[in-house]
Amino acid sequence: MVIADDQMPEMDGPGLGRAIRADETLGHPKLILLASSVLGVEAERRRANGFAACLLKPVPRAQLRHTLAALAAPDSDTPNANAPPPQSAPHAPTARVLLAEDNIVNRKLACRLLEKLGCRVDVAANGREALAMWQAVPYDLVFMDCQMPEMDGYEATRVIRREESGRHTPVIALTANSMPGDREECLRAGMDAHLSKPIRPEELAAALARWLPRP
């Protein structure tokens, strides 16, 4: 694994990525770029140069730890390639789910419920972390809190929709209050559906059954 800064003298990060990819003797390590921006066209250019993830500086320790763990996992590129067949759950028991939630209590509750339903859960504390983790791992489903610090769920989802190509990642919004305009705002941001907090186990199970890809 290689972590490279975007702007360096003599050879910048993308240039280093191209050089590493061109050298077969290096064994194709996974590349992480530390950049001043990870949005839009720039992120597409960096991924084209072989970077598995782009992290916005300054990088929070938790975000770096999550990204390294995701990329180091043996199934980070093909998460369901060796998944066992479904048992009692209405979805694949190894479904890879990203939970973006800044409230610690809500995060622990949702994580526990998802794990009981057979999901493998990664957590992000804000939209910026969620975006970086989505760029690193092909998640089956994302649960996105709408109101988070640094980058809210609406903006993170808009960036996901701009950057994804071919494969659509379902994003389920988590809203604190079920107001008449919530659904429309979520849909405008590119989210597929929304759940109101506190999360009810039966509603969470129904969302998984509807939006997770079938095995």
mmCIF file of C-alpha atoms in Angstrom:
data_model
loop_
_atom_site.group_PDB
_atom_site.id
_atom_site.type_symbol
_atom_site.label_atom_id
_atom_site.label_comp_id
_atom_site.label_asym_id
_atom_site.label_seq_id
_atom_site.Cartn_x
_atom_site.Cartn_y
_atom_site.Cartn_z
ATOM 1 C CA MET A 1 0.000 0.000 0.000
ATOM 2 C CA VAL A 2 1.279 3.463 -0.938
ATOM 3 C CA ILE A 3 0.100 6.821 0.481
ATOM 4 C CA ALA A 4 1.130 9.787 -1.686
ATOM 5 C CA ASP A 5 0.623 13.545 -1.438
ATOM 6 C CA ASP A 6 -1.102 15.196 -4.395
ATOM 7 C CA GLN A 7 1.360 18.087 -4.739
ATOM 8 C CA MET A 8 5.060 17.215 -4.554
ATOM 9 C CA PRO A 9 8.172 18.628 -6.251
ATOM 10 C CA GLU A 10 9.597 16.901 -9.347
ATOM 11 C CA MET A 11 6.752 14.343 -9.520
ATOM 12 C CA ASP A 12 3.227 14.900 -8.180
ATOM 13 C CA GLY A 13 0.954 12.237 -6.703
ATOM 14 C CA PRO A 14 -0.904 11.312 -9.922
ATOM 15 C CA GLY A 15 2.423 11.068 -11.744
ATOM 16 C CA LEU A 16 3.730 8.745 -9.051
ATOM 17 C CA GLY A 17 0.585 6.643 -9.399
ATOM 18 C CA ARG A 18 1.120 6.254 -13.144
ATOM 19 C CA ALA A 19 4.767 5.321 -12.616
ATOM 20 C CA ILE A 20 3.900 2.686 -10.002
ATOM 21 C CA ARG A 21 1.198 1.184 -12.201
ATOM 22 C CA ALA A 22 3.595 1.023 -15.142
ATOM 23 C CA ASP A 23 6.221 -0.916 -13.148
ATOM 24 C CA GLU A 24 5.126 -4.567 -13.049
ATOM 25 C CA THR A 25 7.887 -5.442 -10.564
ATOM 26 C CA LEU A 26 6.147 -3.438 -7.797
ATOM 27 C CA GLY A 27 3.256 -5.870 -7.587
ATOM 28 C CA HIS A 28 0.367 -3.394 -8.062
ATOM 29 C CA PRO A 29 0.079 -1.965 -4.530
ATOM 30 C CA LYS A 30 -3.104 -0.121 -3.586
ATOM 31 C CA LEU A 31 -2.675 3.640 -3.786
ATOM 32 C CA ILE A 32 -4.116 6.359 -1.539
ATOM 33 C CA LEU A 33 -3.839 10.023 -2.502
ATOM 34 C CA LEU A 34 -3.775 12.868 0.045
ATOM 35 C CA ALA A 35 -5.345 15.817 -1.740
ATOM 36 C CA SER A 36 -6.740 19.278 -1.200
ATOM 37 C CA SER A 37 -9.929 18.259 -3.022
ATOM 38 C CA VAL A 38 -11.589 14.918 -3.746
ATOM 39 C CA LEU A 39 -14.612 16.213 -5.635
ATOM 40 C CA GLY A 40 -15.816 16.130 -9.211
ATOM 41 C CA VAL A 41 -13.489 15.868 -12.199
ATOM 42 C CA GLU A 42 -10.353 15.844 -10.038
ATOM 43 C CA ALA A 43 -11.453 12.668 -8.257
ATOM 44 C CA GLU A 44 -12.166 10.997 -11.598
ATOM 45 C CA ARG A 45 -8.690 11.940 -12.847
ATOM 46 C CA ARG A 46 -7.043 10.563 -9.732
ATOM 47 C CA ARG A 47 -8.907 7.258 -9.942
ATOM 48 C CA ALA A 48 -7.881 6.998 -13.598
ATOM 49 C CA ASN A 49 -4.275 7.197 -12.401
ATOM 50 C CA GLY A 50 -4.800 4.097 -10.290
ATOM 51 C CA PHE A 51 -5.695 5.494 -6.851
ATOM 52 C CA ALA A 52 -8.116 3.381 -4.830
ATOM 53 C CA ALA A 53 -9.003 6.290 -2.527
ATOM 54 C CA CYS A 54 -8.582 10.063 -2.299
ATOM 55 C CA LEU A 55 -8.514 11.595 1.196
ATOM 56 C CA LEU A 56 -9.015 15.278 1.869
ATOM 57 C CA LYS A 57 -6.303 16.937 3.961
ATOM 58 C CA PRO A 58 -6.048 17.248 6.905
ATOM 59 C CA VAL A 59 -7.057 13.579 7.216
ATOM 60 C CA PRO A 60 -8.784 12.639 10.499
ATOM 61 C CA ARG A 61 -7.150 9.648 12.183
ATOM 62 C CA ALA A 62 -10.405 7.658 12.206
ATOM 63 C CA GLN A 63 -10.948 8.247 8.496
ATOM 64 C CA LEU A 64 -7.426 7.089 7.652
ATOM 65 C CA ARG A 65 -7.832 4.017 9.845
ATOM 66 C CA HIS A 66 -11.149 3.089 8.191
ATOM 67 C CA THR A 67 -9.712 3.560 4.701
ATOM 68 C CA LEU A 68 -6.620 1.465 5.412
ATOM 69 C CA ALA A 69 -8.728 -1.290 6.937
ATOM 70 C CA ALA A 70 -11.112 -1.287 3.978
ATOM 71 C CA LEU A 71 -8.325 -1.486 1.419
ATOM 72 C CA ALA A 72 -6.417 -4.103 3.393
ATOM 73 C CA ALA A 73 -9.442 -6.417 3.546
ATOM 74 C CA PRO A 74 -8.977 -9.380 1.208
ATOM 75 C CA ASP A 75 -12.377 -8.773 -0.386
ATOM 76 C CA SER A 76 -12.113 -4.976 -0.760
ATOM 77 C CA ASP A 77 -12.118 -5.172 -4.586
ATOM 78 C CA THR A 78 -14.680 -7.952 -4.956
ATOM 79 C CA PRO A 79 -16.618 -8.005 -1.701
ATOM 80 C CA ASN A 80 -19.149 -10.688 -2.593
ATOM 81 C CA ALA A 81 -16.970 -12.955 -4.734
ATOM 82 C CA ASN A 82 -16.725 -15.669 -2.070
ATOM 83 C CA ALA A 83 -19.866 -14.899 -0.113
ATOM 84 C CA PRO A 84 -21.672 -17.912 1.382
ATOM 85 C CA PRO A 85 -25.253 -18.531 0.265
ATOM 86 C CA PRO A 86 -28.064 -16.744 2.130
ATOM 87 C CA GLN A 87 -29.483 -18.459 5.169
ATOM 88 C CA SER A 88 -32.455 -17.016 7.052
ATOM 89 C CA ALA A 89 -32.053 -13.337 6.156
ATOM 90 C CA PRO A 90 -33.871 -11.928 3.081
ATOM 91 C CA HIS A 91 -30.560 -10.633 1.719
ATOM 92 C CA ALA A 92 -26.963 -11.765 1.321
ATOM 93 C CA PRO A 93 -25.517 -12.280 4.847
ATOM 94 C CA THR A 94 -22.218 -10.718 3.819
ATOM 95 C CA ALA A 95 -23.717 -7.529 2.420
ATOM 96 C CA ARG A 96 -21.234 -4.647 2.810
ATOM 97 C CA VAL A 97 -23.017 -1.616 4.258
ATOM 98 C CA LEU A 98 -21.722 1.882 4.983
ATOM 99 C CA LEU A 99 -23.362 3.762 7.853
ATOM 100 C CA ALA A 100 -22.740 7.527 7.969
ATOM 101 C CA GLU A 101 -23.960 8.957 11.286
ATOM 102 C CA ASP A 102 -22.335 11.558 13.551
ATOM 103 C CA ASN A 103 -24.341 10.811 16.706
ATOM 104 C CA ILE A 104 -22.545 8.112 18.693
ATOM 105 C CA VAL A 105 -25.702 6.674 20.285
ATOM 106 C CA ASN A 106 -27.591 6.511 16.984
ATOM 107 C CA ARG A 107 -24.523 5.048 15.283
ATOM 108 C CA LYS A 108 -24.146 2.241 17.835
ATOM 109 C CA LEU A 109 -27.854 1.423 17.693
ATOM 110 C CA ALA A 110 -28.006 1.321 13.885
ATOM 111 C CA CYS A 111 -24.778 -0.657 13.680
ATOM 112 C CA ARG A 112 -26.070 -3.254 16.146
ATOM 113 C CA LEU A 113 -29.348 -3.619 14.257
ATOM 114 C CA LEU A 114 -27.608 -3.984 10.899
ATOM 115 C CA GLU A 115 -25.215 -6.596 12.245
ATOM 116 C CA LYS A 116 -28.132 -8.577 13.705
ATOM 117 C CA LEU A 117 -29.670 -8.521 10.224
ATOM 118 C CA GLY A 118 -26.517 -10.090 8.822
ATOM 119 C CA CYS A 119 -24.684 -7.064 7.404
ATOM 120 C CA ARG A 120 -21.011 -6.240 7.532
ATOM 121 C CA VAL A 121 -20.967 -2.592 8.636
ATOM 122 C CA ASP A 122 -18.382 0.169 8.215
ATOM 123 C CA VAL A 123 -19.062 3.504 9.939
ATOM 124 C CA ALA A 124 -18.302 7.128 9.061
ATOM 125 C CA ALA A 125 -18.759 10.094 11.393
ATOM 126 C CA ASN A 126 -19.492 12.691 8.697
ATOM 127 C CA GLY A 127 -20.161 13.087 4.997
ATOM 128 C CA ARG A 128 -16.521 13.660 4.108
ATOM 129 C CA GLU A 129 -15.487 10.364 5.716
ATOM 130 C CA ALA A 130 -18.411 8.589 4.048
ATOM 131 C CA LEU A 131 -17.409 9.904 0.631
ATOM 132 C CA ALA A 132 -13.790 8.823 1.034
ATOM 133 C CA MET A 133 -14.833 5.352 2.209
ATOM 134 C CA TRP A 134 -17.304 4.970 -0.677
ATOM 135 C CA GLN A 135 -14.498 5.861 -3.076
ATOM 136 C CA ALA A 136 -12.380 3.073 -1.578
ATOM 137 C CA VAL A 137 -14.936 0.261 -1.268
ATOM 138 C CA PRO A 138 -17.829 -0.852 -3.542
ATOM 139 C CA TYR A 139 -20.524 -0.866 -0.861
ATOM 140 C CA ASP A 140 -23.815 -2.665 -1.499
ATOM 141 C CA LEU A 141 -25.824 -0.031 0.383
ATOM 142 C CA VAL A 142 -25.237 3.299 2.163
ATOM 143 C CA PHE A 143 -27.260 4.647 5.094
ATOM 144 C CA MET A 144 -26.650 8.402 5.157
ATOM 145 C CA ASP A 145 -27.547 10.785 7.981
ATOM 146 C CA CYS A 146 -28.701 14.058 6.437
ATOM 147 C CA GLN A 147 -27.305 16.479 9.033
ATOM 148 C CA MET A 148 -23.595 15.948 9.758
ATOM 149 C CA PRO A 149 -20.593 18.236 10.325
ATOM 150 C CA GLU A 150 -17.961 19.056 7.666
ATOM 151 C CA MET A 151 -20.134 17.690 4.831
ATOM 152 C CA ASP A 152 -23.804 16.811 5.236
ATOM 153 C CA GLY A 153 -25.501 13.754 3.797
ATOM 154 C CA TYR A 154 -27.163 15.665 0.971
ATOM 155 C CA GLU A 155 -23.865 16.985 -0.409
ATOM 156 C CA ALA A 156 -22.095 13.644 0.056
ATOM 157 C CA THR A 157 -24.857 11.913 -1.908
ATOM 158 C CA ARG A 158 -24.735 14.501 -4.685
ATOM 159 C CA VAL A 159 -20.994 13.878 -5.063
ATOM 160 C CA ILE A 160 -21.552 10.105 -5.105
ATOM 161 C CA ARG A 161 -24.102 10.478 -7.898
ATOM 162 C CA ARG A 162 -21.753 12.690 -9.927
ATOM 163 C CA GLU A 163 -18.830 10.312 -9.560
ATOM 164 C CA GLU A 164 -20.402 6.877 -9.888
ATOM 165 C CA SER A 165 -20.299 5.337 -13.332
ATOM 166 C CA GLY A 166 -22.232 2.235 -14.302
ATOM 167 C CA ARG A 167 -22.850 0.779 -10.845
ATOM 168 C CA HIS A 168 -25.579 2.520 -8.832
ATOM 169 C CA THR A 169 -25.085 2.506 -5.054
ATOM 170 C CA PRO A 170 -28.411 2.730 -3.184
ATOM 171 C CA VAL A 171 -28.353 5.512 -0.577
ATOM 172 C CA ILE A 172 -30.946 5.540 2.202
ATOM 173 C CA ALA A 173 -31.313 8.841 4.036
ATOM 174 C CA LEU A 174 -31.609 8.946 7.826
ATOM 175 C CA THR A 175 -33.662 11.970 8.926
ATOM 176 C CA ALA A 176 -34.198 13.250 12.454
ATOM 177 C CA ASN A 177 -37.739 14.450 11.759
ATOM 178 C CA SER A 178 -40.316 13.169 9.310
ATOM 179 C CA MET A 179 -41.429 16.446 7.756
ATOM 180 C CA PRO A 180 -43.544 16.781 4.583
ATOM 181 C CA GLY A 181 -40.608 18.081 2.511
ATOM 182 C CA ASP A 182 -38.011 15.558 3.707
ATOM 183 C CA ARG A 183 -38.699 12.953 1.040
ATOM 184 C CA GLU A 184 -38.541 15.473 -1.813
ATOM 185 C CA GLU A 185 -35.262 16.974 -0.552
ATOM 186 C CA CYS A 186 -33.716 13.512 -0.246
ATOM 187 C CA LEU A 187 -34.785 12.567 -3.769
ATOM 188 C CA ARG A 188 -33.413 15.824 -5.184
ATOM 189 C CA ALA A 189 -30.029 15.026 -3.626
ATOM 190 C CA GLY A 190 -30.038 11.613 -5.321
ATOM 191 C CA MET A 191 -31.031 9.443 -2.363
ATOM 192 C CA ASP A 192 -33.214 6.435 -3.112
ATOM 193 C CA ALA A 193 -35.354 6.405 0.054
ATOM 194 C CA HIS A 194 -35.393 7.679 3.618
ATOM 195 C CA LEU A 195 -35.958 6.403 7.140
ATOM 196 C CA SER A 196 -36.921 8.510 10.132
ATOM 197 C CA LYS A 197 -34.966 8.303 13.397
ATOM 198 C CA PRO A 198 -35.166 6.613 15.804
ATOM 199 C CA ILE A 199 -34.733 3.683 13.440
ATOM 200 C CA ARG A 200 -37.262 0.888 13.838
ATOM 201 C CA PRO A 201 -35.937 -2.655 13.300
ATOM 202 C CA GLU A 202 -38.815 -3.654 11.019
ATOM 203 C CA GLU A 203 -38.323 -0.600 8.788
ATOM 204 C CA LEU A 204 -34.585 -1.252 8.594
ATOM 205 C CA ALA A 205 -35.195 -4.886 7.630
ATOM 206 C CA ALA A 206 -37.665 -3.797 4.955
ATOM 207 C CA ALA A 207 -35.126 -1.331 3.518
ATOM 208 C CA LEU A 208 -32.465 -4.051 3.324
ATOM 209 C CA ALA A 209 -34.894 -6.463 1.650
ATOM 210 C CA ARG A 210 -35.800 -3.850 -0.961
ATOM 211 C CA TRP A 211 -32.459 -2.218 -1.742
ATOM 212 C CA LEU A 212 -29.751 -4.831 -1.256
ATOM 213 C CA PRO A 213 -28.749 -6.652 -4.440
ATOM 214 C CA ARG A 214 -30.081 -10.178 -4.666
ATOM 215 C CA PRO A 215 -27.510 -12.991 -4.447
#
